[in-house]
mmCIF file of C-alpha atoms in Angstrom:
data_model
loop_
_atom_site.group_PDB
_atom_site.id
_atom_site.type_symbol
_atom_site.label_atom_id
_atom_site.label_comp_id
_atom_site.label_asym_id
_atom_site.label_seq_id
_atom_site.Cartn_x
_atom_site.Cartn_y
_atom_site.Cartn_z
ATOM 1 C CA MET M 26 80.083 74.384 0.411
ATOM 2 C CA LYS M 27 78.341 75.584 -2.765
ATOM 3 C CA LYS M 28 79.117 72.263 -4.484
ATOM 4 C CA ILE M 29 77.601 70.293 -1.599
ATOM 5 C CA LEU M 30 74.473 72.461 -1.645
ATOM 6 C CA LEU M 31 74.185 72.037 -5.424
ATOM 7 C CA PHE M 32 74.592 68.247 -5.113
ATOM 8 C CA VAL M 33 71.929 68.024 -2.372
ATOM 9 C CA SER M 34 69.533 70.175 -4.443
ATOM 10 C CA ILE M 35 69.970 68.033 -7.563
ATOM 11 C CA PHE M 36 69.584 64.831 -5.517
ATOM 12 C CA ALA M 37 66.396 66.132 -3.845
ATOM 13 C CA LEU M 38 64.932 67.203 -7.193
ATOM 14 C CA GLY M 39 65.725 63.781 -8.673
ATOM 15 C CA THR M 40 64.070 62.047 -5.726
ATOM 16 C CA VAL M 41 60.911 64.146 -6.051
ATOM 17 C CA ASN M 42 60.669 63.468 -9.782
ATOM 18 C CA ALA M 43 61.331 59.745 -9.281
ATOM 19 C CA GLN M 44 58.240 59.457 -7.076
ATOM 20 C CA GLN M 45 55.879 60.958 -9.660
ATOM 21 C CA ARG M 46 54.062 58.676 -12.060
ATOM 22 C CA SER M 47 54.140 58.996 -15.828
ATOM 23 C CA LYS M 48 52.196 57.855 -18.875
ATOM 24 C CA GLU M 49 51.150 54.171 -18.858
ATOM 25 C CA ASP M 50 52.207 53.579 -15.234
ATOM 26 C CA VAL M 51 49.853 51.211 -13.403
ATOM 27 C CA GLU M 52 49.198 50.919 -9.684
ATOM 28 C CA ILE M 53 47.341 48.125 -7.862
ATOM 29 C CA ILE M 54 45.667 49.226 -4.618
ATOM 30 C CA PRO M 55 44.191 46.681 -2.183
ATOM 31 C CA LEU M 56 42.264 48.636 0.435
ATOM 32 C CA VAL M 57 40.061 48.360 3.504
ATOM 33 C CA GLY M 58 37.913 51.016 5.114
ATOM 34 C CA TYR M 59 35.250 52.038 7.573
ATOM 35 C CA SER M 60 32.024 53.252 5.986
ATOM 36 C CA SER M 61 28.774 54.947 6.841
ATOM 37 C CA SER M 62 25.619 54.922 4.732
ATOM 38 C CA ASN M 63 22.071 56.160 4.904
ATOM 39 C CA TYR M 64 19.030 56.649 2.731
ATOM 40 C CA TYR M 65 18.057 59.992 1.275
ATOM 41 C CA GLY M 66 15.119 61.092 -0.831
ATOM 42 C CA ASP M 67 11.352 61.506 -0.569
ATOM 43 C CA GLU M 68 10.819 59.248 2.440
ATOM 44 C CA ARG M 69 12.910 59.447 5.619
ATOM 45 C CA PHE M 70 11.647 57.161 8.370
ATOM 46 C CA ASN M 71 13.612 58.754 11.211
ATOM 47 C CA ASN M 72 16.518 56.665 9.998
ATOM 48 C CA SER M 73 20.144 56.916 11.054
ATOM 49 C CA SER M 74 23.461 55.892 9.533
ATOM 50 C CA LEU M 75 24.545 52.287 9.156
ATOM 51 C CA THR M 76 28.276 51.656 9.665
ATOM 52 C CA SER M 77 30.291 48.765 8.251
ATOM 53 C CA VAL M 78 33.652 47.658 6.869
ATOM 54 C CA ASN M 79 34.384 47.798 3.141
ATOM 55 C CA PHE M 80 37.238 46.263 1.147
ATOM 56 C CA GLY M 81 38.407 45.699 -2.392
ATOM 57 C CA VAL M 82 41.076 46.216 -5.020
ATOM 58 C CA GLU M 83 41.498 49.174 -7.346
ATOM 59 C CA VAL M 84 43.716 49.832 -10.354
ATOM 60 C CA ASP M 85 45.039 53.257 -11.321
ATOM 61 C CA TYR M 86 46.166 53.677 -14.965
ATOM 62 C CA TYR M 87 48.116 56.884 -15.633
ATOM 63 C CA PHE M 88 47.707 58.993 -18.785
ATOM 64 C CA ASN M 89 50.331 61.479 -17.529
ATOM 65 C CA ASP M 90 51.628 62.717 -14.165
ATOM 66 C CA ARG M 91 48.352 64.583 -13.454
ATOM 67 C CA TRP M 92 45.556 62.331 -14.744
ATOM 68 C CA SER M 93 44.722 58.672 -14.360
ATOM 69 C CA LEU M 94 41.735 56.349 -14.627
ATOM 70 C CA ARG M 95 40.899 54.609 -11.342
ATOM 71 C CA SER M 96 38.627 51.587 -11.285
ATOM 72 C CA GLY M 97 38.302 48.370 -9.364
ATOM 73 C CA LEU M 98 36.093 45.883 -7.591
ATOM 74 C CA LEU M 99 34.795 46.789 -4.123
ATOM 75 C CA PHE M 100 32.592 45.071 -1.563
ATOM 76 C CA GLN M 101 30.422 47.689 0.151
ATOM 77 C CA THR M 102 27.508 47.437 2.578
ATOM 78 C CA MET M 103 24.940 50.210 2.295
ATOM 79 C CA GLY M 104 21.543 50.775 3.833
ATOM 80 C CA SER M 105 20.214 52.386 6.963
ATOM 81 C CA LYS M 106 19.072 51.928 10.529
ATOM 82 C CA VAL M 107 15.416 52.766 10.084
ATOM 83 C CA THR M 108 14.654 52.650 13.825
ATOM 84 C CA SER M 109 16.656 51.677 16.887
ATOM 85 C CA TYR M 110 15.669 48.028 16.422
ATOM 86 C CA TYR M 111 15.327 47.721 12.616
ATOM 87 C CA LYS M 112 18.132 47.969 10.049
ATOM 88 C CA GLU M 113 18.453 47.261 6.352
ATOM 89 C CA GLU M 114 21.813 46.060 5.012
ATOM 90 C CA LEU M 115 22.434 46.008 1.266
ATOM 91 C CA ASP M 116 25.632 44.265 0.130
ATOM 92 C CA TYR M 117 26.914 45.516 -3.218
ATOM 93 C CA ILE M 118 29.783 44.592 -5.487
ATOM 94 C CA THR M 119 30.661 47.994 -6.948
ATOM 95 C CA ILE M 120 32.785 49.095 -9.871
ATOM 96 C CA PRO M 121 33.805 52.757 -9.757
ATOM 97 C CA VAL M 122 35.138 54.317 -12.966
ATOM 98 C CA ASN M 123 36.765 57.542 -11.836
ATOM 99 C CA ALA M 124 38.866 60.237 -13.422
ATOM 100 C CA ASN M 125 41.683 60.777 -10.922
ATOM 101 C CA TRP M 126 43.441 64.163 -10.837
ATOM 102 C CA HIS M 127 46.827 64.174 -9.063
ATOM 103 C CA PHE M 128 47.963 67.503 -7.645
ATOM 104 C CA GLY M 129 50.583 69.063 -5.409
ATOM 105 C CA SER M 130 54.270 69.500 -6.170
ATOM 106 C CA THR M 131 54.913 65.737 -5.917
ATOM 107 C CA ARG M 132 51.413 64.627 -7.040
ATOM 108 C CA LYS M 133 50.742 62.853 -3.736
ATOM 109 C CA TRP M 134 47.233 64.330 -3.477
ATOM 110 C CA ASN M 135 44.362 63.207 -5.707
ATOM 111 C CA LEU M 136 40.757 64.155 -6.389
ATOM 112 C CA ASN M 137 38.570 61.613 -8.168
ATOM 113 C CA PHE M 138 35.061 61.565 -9.577
ATOM 114 C CA GLY M 139 32.929 59.484 -11.905
ATOM 115 C CA PRO M 140 30.147 56.927 -12.169
ATOM 116 C CA ASN M 141 29.805 54.023 -9.747
ATOM 117 C CA PHE M 142 28.075 50.826 -10.880
ATOM 118 C CA GLY M 143 26.690 48.667 -8.060
ATOM 119 C CA PHE M 144 25.372 45.109 -8.280
ATOM 120 C CA LEU M 145 23.294 43.854 -5.363
ATOM 121 C CA ASN M 146 24.709 40.720 -3.766
ATOM 122 C CA ALA M 147 22.436 40.416 -0.701
ATOM 123 C CA ALA M 148 19.772 42.408 1.139
ATOM 124 C CA ARG M 149 18.880 41.798 4.782
ATOM 125 C CA ALA M 150 16.352 43.438 7.101
ATOM 126 C CA ASN M 151 17.150 42.333 10.658
ATOM 127 C CA GLY M 152 18.701 39.157 9.238
ATOM 128 C CA ARG M 153 15.767 38.329 6.923
ATOM 129 C CA SER M 154 16.473 38.371 3.182
ATOM 130 C CA PHE M 155 14.489 40.841 1.104
ATOM 131 C CA LYS M 156 16.678 40.865 -2.013
ATOM 132 C CA ASN M 157 13.655 40.430 -4.314
ATOM 133 C CA GLU M 158 12.302 43.806 -3.093
ATOM 134 C CA VAL M 159 15.503 45.752 -3.840
ATOM 135 C CA ASN M 160 16.683 47.093 -7.191
ATOM 136 C CA GLY M 161 19.477 44.743 -8.342
ATOM 137 C CA PHE M 162 21.475 47.537 -9.999
ATOM 138 C CA GLN M 163 22.581 50.839 -8.549
ATOM 139 C CA LEU M 164 24.036 53.743 -10.487
ATOM 140 C CA GLY M 165 25.783 56.387 -8.435
ATOM 141 C CA LEU M 166 28.093 59.360 -8.612
ATOM 142 C CA ALA M 167 31.401 58.657 -6.840
ATOM 143 C CA TYR M 168 33.845 61.281 -5.613
ATOM 144 C CA GLY M 169 36.794 61.417 -3.261
ATOM 145 C CA ILE M 170 40.109 62.826 -2.138
ATOM 146 C CA GLY M 171 43.250 60.974 -1.118
ATOM 147 C CA TYR M 172 46.870 61.304 -0.100
ATOM 148 C CA LYS M 173 49.751 58.902 -0.760
ATOM 149 C CA ILE M 174 52.594 58.451 1.706
ATOM 150 C CA GLU M 175 55.624 57.309 -0.276
ATOM 151 C CA VAL M 176 57.526 54.419 1.294
ATOM 152 C CA ASN M 177 59.745 53.777 -1.737
ATOM 153 C CA LYS M 178 59.546 54.025 -5.553
ATOM 154 C CA LYS M 179 57.359 50.916 -5.830
ATOM 155 C CA PHE M 180 55.158 51.172 -2.710
ATOM 156 C CA SER M 181 53.038 53.848 -1.039
ATOM 157 C CA ILE M 182 50.304 53.952 1.573
ATOM 158 C CA LEU M 183 47.032 55.550 0.471
ATOM 159 C CA ILE M 184 44.711 57.297 2.909
ATOM 160 C CA ASP M 185 41.503 58.491 1.312
ATOM 161 C CA TYR M 186 37.883 59.500 1.687
ATOM 162 C CA GLN M 187 35.357 58.238 -0.855
ATOM 163 C CA GLY M 188 31.732 59.222 -1.190
ATOM 164 C CA MET M 189 28.901 57.995 -3.379
ATOM 165 C CA THR M 190 25.477 59.469 -4.035
ATOM 166 C CA GLY M 191 23.025 56.949 -5.456
ATOM 167 C CA LEU M 192 21.064 58.003 -8.533
ATOM 168 C CA THR M 193 18.751 54.969 -8.724
ATOM 169 C CA GLU M 194 16.076 54.165 -6.172
ATOM 170 C CA VAL M 195 16.666 51.362 -3.679
ATOM 171 C CA PRO M 196 13.191 49.711 -3.777
ATOM 172 C CA GLU M 197 12.443 47.575 -6.834
ATOM 173 C CA ASN M 198 8.849 48.795 -7.061
ATOM 174 C CA GLY M 199 9.636 52.494 -6.596
ATOM 175 C CA TYR M 200 7.039 52.764 -3.827
ATOM 176 C CA TYR M 201 9.448 54.766 -1.673
ATOM 177 C CA GLY M 202 11.658 57.349 -3.366
ATOM 178 C CA ILE M 203 14.817 56.531 -1.409
ATOM 179 C CA LYS M 204 18.406 56.221 -2.612
ATOM 180 C CA ASN M 205 21.736 55.348 -1.000
ATOM 181 C CA ALA M 206 24.264 57.878 0.280
ATOM 182 C CA TYR M 207 27.636 56.381 1.205
ATOM 183 C CA ALA M 208 30.958 57.574 2.629
ATOM 184 C CA SER M 209 34.119 55.708 3.623
ATOM 185 C CA PHE M 210 37.572 56.366 5.032
ATOM 186 C CA ASN M 211 40.081 53.915 3.567
ATOM 187 C CA VAL M 212 43.680 52.783 3.913
ATOM 188 C CA GLY M 213 45.404 50.913 1.122
ATOM 189 C CA GLY M 214 48.754 49.712 -0.124
ATOM 190 C CA VAL M 215 49.757 51.187 -3.496
ATOM 191 C CA PHE M 216 51.947 48.873 -5.574
ATOM 192 C CA LYS M 217 53.481 50.336 -8.735
ATOM 193 C CA LEU M 218 53.797 47.692 -11.457
#
């Protein structure tokens, strides 16, 4: 009985260690999510949150089993419902560059933070383009937490929350001191290369 228990313990320990990542491991993560955004700052026009779908691909490069660099290319819609009949939608291509800290006994949890670089693709107010009135570049602070569900050694499912606080003003002319605030819940497939 002791030999069986010892064998099961060694097997379980080997399985746990096999699921952890190590130096120079790379993961590709296609993801899709549901997001909510709003303006914050000096001017608040009785606005409410704008919801949308976001998607993209991220890459996680591991320095060791605890730290990695997570970046990618994401399509995100930000903006706000300014009144019940008027909304502003700002479509960005964003590039987050986040330090990603993996924690827990099997490193399935992660906290990430870092700068987020956004490039305006389109801006609509009730379907009318107003891209020339919006700052074409957005710098933000990104942060999030996630959990990976291991399916096998090469594939996991990621469930995470990501937030972004804009540091640059939305209007090109700076007339209104408003910035973007963004949050999303995402699901992705994690492929270890």
